[in-house]
CSV table of C-alpha atoms in Angstrom, one decimal:
chain,number,residue,atom,x,y,z
S,1,MET,CA,0.0,0.0,0.0
S,2,VAL,CA,2.9,2.4,0.5
S,3,SER,CA,3.8,2.1,-3.2
S,4,PHE,CA,0.2,2.9,-4.0
S,5,VAL,CA,0.1,6.0,-1.8
S,6,ILE,CA,3.4,7.3,-3.3
S,7,SER,CA,2.1,6.7,-6.8
S,8,LEU,CA,-1.1,8.6,-5.9
S,9,LEU,CA,0.8,11.6,-4.7
S,10,ALA,CA,3.1,11.5,-7.8
S,11,LEU,CA,0.0,11.8,-10.1
S,12,VAL,CA,-1.2,14.9,-8.2
S,13,LEU,CA,2.3,16.5,-8.3
S,14,GLY,CA,2.5,15.5,-12.0
S,15,TYR,CA,-0.5,17.6,-12.7
S,16,ALA,CA,0.7,20.6,-10.7
S,17,ILE,CA,4.3,20.6,-12.0
S,18,TYR,CA,4.7,18.8,-15.3
S,19,GLY,CA,1.2,19.8,-16.4
S,20,ARG,CA,2.1,23.5,-15.9
S,21,PHE,CA,5.3,22.9,-17.9
S,22,VAL,CA,3.5,21.4,-20.8
S,23,GLU,CA,1.0,24.2,-20.7
S,24,LYS,CA,3.9,26.7,-20.8
S,25,VAL,CA,5.4,24.9,-23.9
S,26,PHE,CA,2.1,25.2,-25.8
S,27,ALA,CA,1.5,28.7,-24.5
S,28,PRO,CA,-2.3,29.2,-24.5
S,29,ASP,CA,-3.4,32.8,-25.1
S,30,ASN,CA,-6.6,34.9,-25.4
S,31,ARG,CA,-7.3,34.3,-29.1
S,32,PRO,CA,-10.9,33.4,-30.0
S,33,THR,CA,-11.7,29.8,-29.6
S,34,PRO,CA,-13.6,27.7,-32.2
S,35,VAL,CA,-16.9,28.1,-30.3
S,36,MET,CA,-16.5,31.9,-30.4
S,37,GLN,CA,-16.1,31.8,-34.1
S,38,LYS,CA,-18.3,28.8,-35.2
S,39,ALA,CA,-21.1,28.6,-32.6
S,40,ASP,CA,-23.9,26.5,-34.2
S,41,GLY,CA,-26.0,25.4,-31.3
S,42,VAL,CA,-25.2,21.7,-32.1
S,43,ASP,CA,-21.5,20.8,-31.7
S,44,PHE,CA,-19.9,24.2,-31.1
S,45,ILE,CA,-21.7,25.2,-27.9
S,46,LYS,CA,-20.2,27.1,-25.0
S,47,LEU,CA,-20.3,25.1,-21.8
S,48,PRO,CA,-19.0,25.8,-18.3
S,49,GLU,CA,-15.6,24.5,-17.4
S,50,TRP,CA,-16.7,22.0,-14.7
S,51,LYS,CA,-19.2,20.4,-17.1
S,52,ILE,CA,-16.6,20.2,-19.9
S,53,PHE,CA,-14.2,18.5,-17.5
S,54,MET,CA,-16.8,15.9,-16.4
S,55,ILE,CA,-17.9,15.1,-19.9
S,56,GLN,CA,-14.2,14.8,-21.1
S,57,PHE,CA,-13.4,12.5,-18.2
S,58,LEU,CA,-16.3,10.2,-18.9
S,59,ASN,CA,-15.6,10.4,-22.7
S,60,ILE,CA,-12.1,9.1,-22.2
S,61,ALA,CA,-12.7,6.9,-19.2
S,62,GLY,CA,-15.7,4.6,-19.5
S,63,THR,CA,-14.7,1.2,-18.1
S,64,GLY,CA,-11.2,1.4,-19.6
S,65,PRO,CA,-9.3,2.6,-16.5
S,66,ILE,CA,-11.1,-0.1,-14.4
S,67,PHE,CA,-10.9,-3.2,-16.5
S,68,GLY,CA,-7.4,-2.4,-18.0
S,69,ALA,CA,-6.0,-1.6,-14.5
S,70,ILE,CA,-7.4,-4.8,-13.0
S,71,MET,CA,-5.9,-6.9,-15.9
S,72,GLY,CA,-2.6,-4.9,-15.6
S,73,ALA,CA,-2.4,-5.6,-11.9
S,74,LYS,CA,-1.7,-9.2,-12.7
S,75,PHE,CA,1.8,-8.0,-13.8
S,76,GLY,CA,2.5,-6.7,-10.3
S,77,PRO,CA,3.8,-3.3,-9.1
S,78,SER,CA,5.2,-2.5,-12.5
S,79,ALA,CA,1.6,-1.5,-13.3
S,80,TYR,CA,1.9,1.4,-10.8
S,81,LEU,CA,4.9,2.7,-12.6
S,82,TRP,CA,3.3,2.5,-16.1
S,83,ILE,CA,0.2,4.3,-14.9
S,84,VAL,CA,2.2,7.1,-13.1
S,85,PHE,CA,4.9,7.7,-15.7
S,86,GLY,CA,2.7,6.9,-18.7
S,87,CYS,CA,-0.1,9.2,-17.5
S,88,ILE,CA,2.1,12.2,-16.5
S,89,PHE,CA,4.6,12.2,-19.3
S,90,ALA,CA,2.7,10.6,-22.2
S,91,GLY,CA,-1.1,10.2,-21.8
S,92,ALA,CA,-1.9,13.6,-20.3
S,93,VAL,CA,0.5,15.3,-22.8
S,94,HIS,CA,-1.1,13.4,-25.7
S,95,ASP,CA,-4.6,14.4,-24.6
S,96,TYR,CA,-3.8,18.0,-23.8
S,97,LEU,CA,-1.9,18.7,-27.0
S,98,SER,CA,-4.3,16.8,-29.3
S,99,GLY,CA,-7.1,18.9,-27.9
S,100,MET,CA,-5.2,22.2,-28.0
S,101,VAL,CA,-3.9,21.7,-31.5
S,102,SER,CA,-7.4,20.9,-32.7
S,103,MET,CA,-8.6,24.1,-31.1
S,104,ARG,CA,-5.9,26.1,-32.8
S,105,ASN,CA,-7.1,24.7,-36.1
S,106,GLY,CA,-10.8,25.5,-35.7
S,107,GLY,CA,-11.8,22.4,-33.7
S,108,ILE,CA,-10.9,19.9,-36.5
S,109,GLY,CA,-11.0,16.1,-35.8
S,110,LEU,CA,-8.0,13.8,-35.3
S,111,PRO,CA,-7.5,12.7,-38.9
S,112,GLU,CA,-7.4,16.4,-40.0
S,113,VAL,CA,-4.8,17.1,-37.4
S,114,ILE,CA,-2.7,14.1,-38.4
S,115,GLY,CA,-3.1,15.0,-42.1
S,116,LYS,CA,-2.0,18.6,-41.6
S,117,TYR,CA,1.3,17.5,-40.0
S,118,LEU,CA,2.0,14.1,-41.5
S,119,GLY,CA,0.5,14.6,-45.0
S,120,ASN,CA,-2.7,14.0,-47.0
S,121,LYS,CA,-2.0,10.3,-47.5
S,122,MET,CA,-1.8,9.7,-43.8
S,123,ARG,CA,-5.0,11.9,-43.4
S,124,LYS,CA,-7.0,9.6,-45.7
S,125,ALA,CA,-5.6,6.4,-44.0
S,126,MET,CA,-6.4,7.7,-40.6
S,127,LEU,CA,-9.9,8.7,-41.6
S,128,VAL,CA,-10.7,5.1,-42.6
S,129,LEU,CA,-9.0,3.5,-39.6
S,130,THR,CA,-10.3,6.0,-37.1
S,131,VAL,CA,-14.0,5.8,-38.3
S,132,PHE,CA,-13.7,2.0,-38.4
S,133,LEU,CA,-12.4,1.9,-34.9
S,134,LEU,CA,-15.2,4.2,-33.6
S,135,MET,CA,-17.9,2.1,-35.3
S,136,ILE,CA,-16.5,-1.0,-33.7
S,137,VAL,CA,-16.5,0.7,-30.3
S,138,GLY,CA,-20.1,1.7,-30.9
S,139,ALA,CA,-21.1,-1.8,-32.0
S,140,VAL,CA,-19.4,-3.5,-29.1
S,141,PHE,CA,-20.8,-1.0,-26.6
S,142,ILE,CA,-24.3,-1.7,-27.8
S,143,TYR,CA,-24.1,-5.4,-27.5
S,144,SER,CA,-22.1,-6.0,-24.3
S,145,PRO,CA,-24.4,-3.7,-22.1
S,146,ALA,CA,-27.5,-5.2,-23.8
S,147,VAL,CA,-26.3,-8.7,-22.7
S,148,ILE,CA,-25.9,-7.6,-19.1
S,149,LEU,CA,-29.2,-5.8,-19.0
S,150,GLY,CA,-30.9,-8.7,-20.8
S,151,ASN,CA,-29.8,-11.1,-18.1
S,152,MET,CA,-31.4,-8.8,-15.5
S,153,VAL,CA,-34.7,-7.8,-17.1
S,154,GLY,CA,-36.3,-8.1,-20.6
S,155,THR,CA,-34.4,-9.6,-23.5
S,156,VAL,CA,-31.1,-8.9,-25.2
S,157,SER,CA,-32.7,-8.0,-28.5
S,158,VAL,CA,-35.0,-5.4,-26.8
S,159,TRP,CA,-32.0,-3.7,-25.1
S,160,VAL,CA,-30.0,-3.8,-28.3
S,161,VAL,CA,-32.8,-1.8,-30.0
S,162,ALA,CA,-33.2,0.5,-27.1
S,163,ILE,CA,-29.4,1.3,-26.9
S,164,LEU,CA,-29.2,1.7,-30.7
S,165,VAL,CA,-32.1,4.2,-30.7
S,166,TYR,CA,-30.5,6.1,-27.8
S,167,TYR,CA,-27.2,6.3,-29.8
S,168,VAL,CA,-29.0,7.7,-32.8
S,169,ILE,CA,-30.6,10.4,-30.7
S,170,ALA,CA,-27.5,11.3,-28.8
S,171,THR,CA,-25.5,11.5,-32.1
S,172,LEU,CA,-28.0,13.8,-33.7
S,173,LEU,CA,-29.1,16.1,-30.9
S,174,PRO,CA,-27.1,19.2,-29.8
S,175,ILE,CA,-24.4,18.2,-27.3
S,176,LYS,CA,-25.9,20.0,-24.4
S,177,GLU,CA,-29.3,18.2,-24.7
S,178,ILE,CA,-28.3,14.7,-23.6
S,179,ILE,CA,-24.5,14.5,-23.2
S,180,GLY,CA,-24.4,17.8,-21.4
S,181,ARG,CA,-27.1,16.8,-19.0
S,182,ILE,CA,-26.5,13.1,-18.0
S,183,TYR,CA,-22.7,12.7,-18.5
S,184,PRO,CA,-21.7,14.8,-15.5
S,185,LEU,CA,-23.9,12.5,-13.4
S,186,PHE,CA,-22.3,9.3,-14.8
S,187,ALA,CA,-18.9,10.8,-14.3
S,188,PHE,CA,-19.7,11.6,-10.7
S,189,SER,CA,-20.8,8.0,-10.2
S,190,LEU,CA,-17.5,6.7,-11.6
S,191,LEU,CA,-15.5,9.1,-9.4
S,192,PHE,CA,-17.7,8.2,-6.3
S,193,MET,CA,-17.1,4.5,-6.9
S,194,ALA,CA,-13.3,5.1,-7.2
S,195,VAL,CA,-13.2,7.2,-4.0
S,196,ALA,CA,-15.3,4.5,-2.2
S,197,MET,CA,-12.7,1.9,-3.3
S,198,LEU,CA,-9.9,4.2,-2.1
S,199,VAL,CA,-11.5,4.6,1.4
S,200,VAL,CA,-12.0,0.9,1.8
S,201,MET,CA,-8.4,0.1,0.6
S,202,ILE,CA,-7.0,2.6,3.1
S,203,THR,CA,-9.2,1.2,5.8
S,204,LYS,CA,-8.2,-2.4,5.1
S,205,TRP,CA,-4.5,-1.4,4.4
S,206,PRO,CA,-3.8,-4.9,2.9
S,207,SER,CA,-0.4,-6.3,2.4
S,208,ILE,CA,0.0,-6.2,-1.4
S,209,PRO,CA,3.1,-6.3,-3.6
S,210,GLU,CA,5.3,-3.2,-3.3
S,211,LEU,CA,7.7,-1.7,-5.9
S,212,TRP,CA,10.7,-2.7,-3.8
S,213,ASP,CA,9.5,-6.4,-3.8
S,214,GLY,CA,10.6,-6.5,-7.5
S,215,LEU,CA,9.1,-5.5,-10.8
S,216,GLY,CA,9.0,-9.0,-12.2
S,217,ASN,CA,6.0,-10.5,-13.9
S,218,LYS,CA,3.8,-11.6,-11.0
S,219,ALA,CA,1.3,-13.3,-13.3
S,220,ALA,CA,4.0,-15.5,-14.8
S,221,GLU,CA,5.2,-16.5,-11.3
S,222,THR,CA,1.7,-17.4,-10.2
S,223,SER,CA,0.2,-19.1,-13.3
S,224,PRO,CA,2.1,-21.5,-15.5
S,225,THR,CA,-0.4,-20.7,-18.3
S,226,TRP,CA,0.5,-17.0,-18.4
S,227,LYS,CA,2.7,-16.3,-21.4
S,228,ASP,CA,2.5,-12.5,-21.8
S,229,ASN,CA,5.7,-10.5,-21.2
S,230,ILE,CA,5.7,-7.2,-19.3
S,231,PHE,CA,7.2,-5.6,-22.4
S,232,PRO,CA,5.3,-4.9,-24.5
S,233,CYS,CA,2.0,-6.5,-23.2
S,234,LEU,CA,1.6,-4.4,-20.1
S,235,PHE,CA,1.6,-1.2,-22.2
S,236,ILE,CA,-1.2,-2.5,-24.4
S,237,VAL,CA,-3.3,-4.0,-21.5
S,238,ILE,CA,-3.3,-0.7,-19.6
S,239,SER,CA,-4.1,2.0,-22.1
S,240,CYS,CA,-6.8,4.1,-20.6
S,241,GLY,CA,-5.3,5.2,-17.3
S,242,ALA,CA,-1.8,5.6,-18.9
S,243,ILE,CA,-2.2,6.6,-22.6
S,244,SER,CA,-4.8,5.9,-25.2
S,245,GLY,CA,-5.2,6.9,-28.8
S,246,PHE,CA,-9.0,6.9,-28.5
S,247,HIS,CA,-8.7,9.9,-26.3
S,248,ALA,CA,-7.4,12.0,-29.2
S,249,THR,CA,-10.7,11.3,-31.0
S,250,GLN,CA,-12.7,12.7,-28.1
S,251,SER,CA,-10.7,15.8,-27.1
S,252,PRO,CA,-11.9,17.8,-30.1
S,253,LEU,CA,-15.5,17.3,-29.0
S,254,MET,CA,-14.8,19.3,-25.8
S,255,GLY,CA,-12.4,21.7,-27.6
S,256,ARG,CA,-15.4,22.9,-29.6
S,257,CYS,CA,-17.1,23.9,-26.3
S,258,MET,CA,-14.3,25.9,-24.6
S,259,ALA,CA,-14.6,29.7,-24.3
S,260,SER,CA,-10.8,30.0,-23.5
S,261,GLU,CA,-7.6,28.1,-24.3
S,262,ARG,CA,-6.7,28.4,-20.6
S,263,MET,CA,-9.3,25.8,-19.8
S,264,GLY,CA,-7.1,23.2,-21.6
S,265,ARG,CA,-4.9,22.2,-18.7
S,266,PRO,CA,-7.7,21.4,-16.2
S,267,VAL,CA,-9.9,19.8,-18.8
S,268,PHE,CA,-7.5,17.8,-21.0
S,269,TYR,CA,-4.5,17.3,-18.8
S,270,GLY,CA,-6.6,17.2,-15.7
S,271,ALA,CA,-9.1,14.7,-16.9
S,272,MET,CA,-6.3,12.3,-17.9
S,273,ILE,CA,-4.6,12.6,-14.5
S,274,THR,CA,-8.0,12.0,-12.9
S,275,GLU,CA,-8.4,8.9,-15.1
S,276,GLY,CA,-4.9,7.8,-14.0
S,277,ILE,CA,-5.9,8.1,-10.4
S,278,VAL,CA,-9.0,6.0,-11.0
S,279,ALA,CA,-6.8,3.4,-12.8
S,280,LEU,CA,-4.3,3.4,-10.0
S,281,ILE,CA,-7.0,2.8,-7.4
S,282,TRP,CA,-8.3,-0.2,-9.4
S,283,ALA,CA,-4.8,-1.5,-10.0
S,284,ALA,CA,-4.4,-1.6,-6.2
S,285,VAL,CA,-7.8,-3.2,-5.8
S,286,GLY,CA,-6.8,-5.8,-8.5
S,287,SER,CA,-3.6,-6.4,-6.6
S,288,TYR,CA,-5.6,-7.0,-3.5
S,289,PHE,CA,-7.9,-9.4,-5.3
S,290,PHE,CA,-5.0,-11.4,-6.9
S,291,TYR,CA,-2.0,-11.1,-4.5
S,292,ALA,CA,-2.9,-9.9,-1.0
S,293,ASP,CA,-1.1,-11.5,1.9
S,294,PRO,CA,-1.8,-13.7,3.8
S,295,GLN,CA,-4.4,-14.7,1.2
S,296,PRO,CA,-5.8,-13.1,-2.0
S,297,GLY,CA,-9.0,-11.1,-1.9
S,298,TYR,CA,-11.0,-13.7,-3.8
S,299,GLU,CA,-10.2,-16.2,-1.0
S,300,VAL,CA,-11.2,-13.8,1.7
S,301,MET,CA,-14.5,-13.1,-0.1
S,302,ALA,CA,-15.1,-16.9,-0.5
S,303,THR,CA,-17.1,-16.3,-3.6
S,304,GLY,CA,-16.4,-19.8,-5.0
S,305,GLY,CA,-17.1,-20.8,-8.6
S,306,ASN,CA,-15.3,-18.9,-11.2
S,307,SER,CA,-12.9,-16.9,-9.0
S,308,GLY,CA,-9.2,-16.7,-8.6
S,309,PHE,CA,-6.4,-15.6,-10.8
S,310,LEU,CA,-8.3,-16.1,-14.1
S,311,THR,CA,-11.4,-14.1,-12.9
S,312,PRO,CA,-12.5,-11.7,-15.7
S,313,ALA,CA,-12.1,-8.0,-14.9
S,314,PRO,CA,-15.9,-7.3,-15.0
S,315,GLN,CA,-16.5,-10.1,-12.5
S,316,VAL,CA,-13.8,-8.7,-10.2
S,317,VAL,CA,-15.6,-5.4,-10.3
S,318,ASN,CA,-18.9,-7.0,-9.3
S,319,ILE,CA,-17.4,-9.2,-6.6
S,320,ILE,CA,-15.5,-6.3,-5.1
S,321,CYS,CA,-18.3,-3.8,-5.2
S,322,LYS,CA,-20.9,-6.1,-3.8
S,323,ASP,CA,-18.7,-7.4,-1.1
S,324,TRP,CA,-17.3,-4.0,0.0
S,325,LEU,CA,-20.2,-1.7,-0.7
S,326,GLY,CA,-23.3,-3.8,-0.5
S,327,VAL,CA,-26.5,-2.7,-2.4
S,328,ALA,CA,-25.0,0.7,-3.2
S,329,GLY,CA,-21.9,-1.0,-4.6
S,330,GLY,CA,-24.1,-3.2,-6.8
S,331,ILE,CA,-25.8,-0.1,-8.2
S,332,LEU,CA,-22.4,1.6,-8.8
S,333,ALA,CA,-21.1,-1.5,-10.4
S,334,LEU,CA,-24.1,-1.5,-12.7
S,335,ILE,CA,-23.3,2.1,-13.6
S,336,GLY,CA,-19.7,1.3,-14.2
S,337,VAL,CA,-20.3,-1.8,-16.3
S,338,VAL,CA,-23.4,-0.7,-18.2
S,339,ALA,CA,-23.7,3.1,-18.3
S,340,ALA,CA,-20.0,3.9,-18.8
S,341,PRO,CA,-19.6,1.8,-21.9
S,342,ILE,CA,-22.9,3.2,-23.3
S,343,SER,CA,-21.6,6.7,-22.8
S,344,THR,CA,-18.3,5.8,-24.5
S,345,GLY,CA,-20.2,4.2,-27.5
S,346,ASP,CA,-22.4,7.2,-28.2
S,347,THR,CA,-19.6,9.8,-28.1
S,348,ALA,CA,-17.5,7.4,-30.3
S,349,LEU,CA,-20.2,7.6,-33.0
S,350,ARG,CA,-20.7,11.3,-32.5
S,351,SER,CA,-17.0,11.7,-33.0
S,352,ALA,CA,-17.2,9.6,-36.2
S,353,ARG,CA,-20.0,11.9,-37.5
S,354,LEU,CA,-17.9,15.0,-36.9
S,355,ILE,CA,-14.7,13.4,-38.4
S,356,ILE,CA,-16.5,12.5,-41.6
S,357,ALA,CA,-18.1,15.9,-41.7
S,358,ASP,CA,-14.7,17.6,-41.5
S,359,PHE,CA,-13.3,15.4,-44.2
S,360,ILE,CA,-16.1,16.0,-46.7
S,361,LYS,CA,-16.6,19.6,-45.5
S,362,VAL,CA,-20.3,19.4,-44.7
S,363,GLU,CA,-21.6,21.7,-42.0
S,364,GLN,CA,-23.6,20.1,-39.2
S,365,ARG,CA,-25.9,23.0,-38.2
S,366,THR,CA,-29.0,21.5,-39.9
S,367,MET,CA,-30.6,18.1,-39.1
S,368,ARG,CA,-30.8,17.2,-42.7
S,369,ARG,CA,-27.0,17.3,-43.1
S,370,ARG,CA,-26.4,15.5,-39.9
S,371,LEU,CA,-28.7,12.7,-41.1
S,372,MET,CA,-26.7,12.6,-44.4
S,373,ILE,CA,-23.8,11.2,-42.4
S,374,THR,CA,-25.5,9.6,-39.5
S,375,VAL,CA,-27.8,7.2,-41.5
S,376,PRO,CA,-25.0,5.5,-43.5
S,377,LEU,CA,-22.7,5.6,-40.3
S,378,PHE,CA,-25.3,3.7,-38.3
S,379,LEU,CA,-26.1,1.3,-41.1
S,380,CYS,CA,-22.4,0.3,-41.1
S,381,THR,CA,-22.4,0.1,-37.3
S,382,PHE,CA,-25.5,-2.0,-37.4
S,383,SER,CA,-23.9,-4.4,-39.9
S,384,LEU,CA,-20.9,-4.8,-37.5
S,385,LEU,CA,-23.3,-5.4,-34.7
S,386,MET,CA,-25.2,-8.1,-36.6
S,387,TRP,CA,-21.9,-9.7,-37.4
S,388,GLN,CA,-20.9,-9.7,-33.8
S,389,ILE,CA,-24.2,-11.3,-32.7
S,390,SER,CA,-24.1,-14.0,-35.4
S,391,SER,CA,-20.3,-14.7,-35.2
S,392,PRO,CA,-19.1,-13.7,-31.7
S,393,ASP,CA,-15.9,-15.6,-32.1
S,394,GLY,CA,-15.0,-13.9,-35.4
S,395,PHE,CA,-15.8,-10.5,-34.0
S,396,GLY,CA,-13.9,-11.3,-30.8
S,397,ALA,CA,-10.8,-12.1,-32.8
S,398,LEU,CA,-11.1,-8.7,-34.6
S,399,TRP,CA,-11.6,-7.0,-31.2
S,400,GLN,CA,-8.3,-8.4,-30.0
S,401,TYR,CA,-6.6,-6.2,-32.6
S,402,LEU,CA,-8.3,-3.0,-31.4
S,403,GLY,CA,-6.2,-2.7,-28.2
S,404,TRP,CA,-3.1,-2.8,-30.4
S,405,PHE,CA,-4.5,-0.4,-33.0
S,406,ASN,CA,-5.6,2.0,-30.2
S,407,GLN,CA,-2.0,2.3,-29.2
S,408,CYS,CA,-0.8,2.5,-32.8
S,409,LEU,CA,-3.2,5.5,-33.0
S,410,THR,CA,-1.4,6.9,-29.9
S,411,ALA,CA,2.0,6.6,-31.6
S,412,ILE,CA,0.8,8.2,-34.8
S,413,THR,CA,-0.9,11.1,-32.9
S,414,LEU,CA,2.3,11.6,-30.9
S,415,TRP,CA,4.4,11.8,-34.1
S,416,SER,CA,2.0,14.4,-35.6
S,417,LEU,CA,2.2,16.4,-32.4
S,418,THR,CA,6.0,16.2,-32.5
S,419,VAL,CA,6.0,17.6,-36.0
S,420,TYR,CA,3.7,20.4,-34.9
S,421,LEU,CA,6.0,21.3,-32.0
S,422,VAL,CA,9.0,21.2,-34.3
S,423,THR,CA,7.4,23.5,-36.9
S,424,GLU,CA,6.2,25.9,-34.2
S,425,LYS,CA,9.8,25.9,-32.7
S,426,LYS,CA,8.6,24.6,-29.4
S,427,GLN,CA,10.1,22.0,-27.0
S,428,TYR,CA,9.3,18.9,-29.0
S,429,MET,CA,10.9,16.3,-26.7
S,430,ILE,CA,7.7,16.2,-24.6
S,431,THR,CA,6.0,14.2,-27.4
S,432,TYR,CA,9.1,12.8,-29.2
S,433,VAL,CA,10.2,10.5,-26.3
S,434,PRO,CA,6.7,9.0,-25.7
S,435,ALA,CA,6.3,8.7,-29.5
S,436,VAL,CA,9.5,6.6,-29.8
S,437,PHE,CA,8.5,4.5,-26.8
S,438,MET,CA,5.0,3.7,-28.1
S,439,THR,CA,6.3,3.0,-31.5
S,440,PHE,CA,8.6,0.3,-30.1
S,441,VAL,CA,5.7,-1.1,-27.9
S,442,CYS,CA,3.3,-1.4,-30.9
S,443,ALA,CA,5.9,-2.8,-33.3
S,444,THR,CA,7.1,-5.5,-30.9
S,445,TYR,CA,3.5,-6.4,-29.7
S,446,LEU,CA,2.5,-7.0,-33.3
S,447,PHE,CA,5.1,-9.8,-33.6
S,448,VAL,CA,5.3,-11.3,-30.2
S,449,SER,CA,1.8,-11.1,-28.8
S,450,ARG,CA,-0.2,-14.4,-28.6
S,451,GLN,CA,-3.3,-12.4,-29.8
S,452,LEU,CA,-1.6,-11.2,-33.0
S,453,LEU,CA,1.3,-12.8,-35.0
S,454,SER,CA,2.7,-14.8,-32.1
S,455,PHE,CA,6.2,-15.2,-33.4
S,456,PRO,CA,8.8,-16.8,-31.1
S,457,ASP,CA,10.5,-14.1,-28.9
S,458,ALA,CA,13.9,-14.7,-30.6
S,459,VAL,CA,12.3,-13.7,-33.9
S,460,GLY,CA,9.5,-11.4,-32.8
S,461,TYR,CA,11.5,-8.9,-30.8
S,462,PRO,CA,14.2,-8.3,-33.4
S,463,LEU,CA,11.5,-7.8,-36.1
S,464,GLY,CA,9.6,-5.4,-33.8
S,465,PHE,CA,12.7,-3.4,-33.1
S,466,ALA,CA,13.7,-3.3,-36.7
S,467,VAL,CA,10.3,-1.9,-37.8
S,468,ALA,CA,10.2,0.6,-35.0
S,469,SER,CA,13.8,1.6,-35.8
S,470,GLY,CA,12.8,2.2,-39.4
S,471,ILE,CA,9.9,4.5,-38.3
S,472,TRP,CA,12.3,6.3,-35.9
S,473,GLY,CA,14.8,6.7,-38.7
S,474,TYR,CA,12.3,8.1,-41.1
S,475,TYR,CA,11.3,10.8,-38.7
S,476,HIS,CA,15.0,11.8,-38.3
S,477,VAL,CA,15.4,12.0,-42.1
S,478,TRP,CA,12.4,14.4,-42.2
S,479,HIS,CA,13.7,16.4,-39.3
S,480,SER,CA,17.2,16.8,-40.8
S,481,LYS,CA,15.7,18.0,-44.1
S,482,TYR,CA,13.4,20.4,-42.3
S,483,LYS,CA,16.3,21.9,-40.4
S,484,LYS,CA,18.3,22.4,-43.6
S,485,LYS,CA,15.3,24.0,-45.3
S,486,GLU,CA,14.8,26.4,-42.3
S,487,ASN,CA,18.5,27.3,-42.3
S,488,ASN,CA,18.6,28.2,-46.0
């Protein structure tokens, strides 16, 4: 628990110190923001800072910092280090700069930002990949909550229709009508659940693995069937809570609602640090569940059945909440497992609508033009949903690639932000270092992960490092040419 407390304090200090440094590098000023220039009553709507923060937090969080942190806890205390350093020096920087650069360019979406700094070919590629990712997120977050709700009341098919209809309405209506009204409540519920877990953990003060006990792979030591190496698997398993490319698709949504650039640090950087705190709490809870001494949490709770080291993250949440928080915990678990993914799904599809609108340059002030994009978008999403329902194994195999692609999107976004900082003559190392690291993570994961190509380590790691080195070298060729051009 001492390592956990130190890590918690480090995240708070990271926001106060490094967050201010990153803000100074970007240098927000008093120029008119997109909402001051393009107010349309639909997507560009001025909102108060507290509400923007709560919506941004829920947009980027959902269940990601809960489930990912619980699975990452299986690796041991190294999960704390990744959450702390990843969040402060990579994730929060990524979220802040992707949101601020979008604002500086009229509130454009992520593919437009990437295209401006990495070229038009990359812009087109990112449009396809980003929209596809967002549609899959929407489809998955229709079906998985529907299954949970269908097991409680009604049928799965009824809930699928109900959630789909809600998604359509939330995607079409002005952002203040639904998202602006209910998201702060859901965000508060997630925060309340995290704080409740924190209070219980401090009260229990369990003996869980500490950083000085070693950073080795605890899962591999405990389970002979566990094959995932800390590098690169930990950095894919824990994305939300450390760094996630999906966040860069969400930041422009809130950037279109800010009345001042100076709101960026508390909203973008602050929401990511808050998500890191939530992830850290759940990593400690997961550590308690799997590794507490003298006996793991699942043995203390004596739940029986499907419990122990292989317990799925959603079931860990349910067991922990109900055991520690009773009826209130069950309600909060329901919000976390059902409402949070639904909120992530609808903003994913709203982002997809806006990204497509930016690409084809169609204004979204009128309902008719919003429907032009929304109808085909939802038809494609519905097709993916039907595929998932009819072929769950096939879609599950595809979903395994999404965690990897999410972090690939992170690396691409960081490279585009690095180019932005270089061309603006700002301190580019704040994005360059995490860009290099995430490039090596994604390249090696492609070759060595059991979920992807699954090459032997002796082959996969050299191949991964070779691919990453090639990308790294390509950037330096560009940088060298750019400096020569500037000097001439």
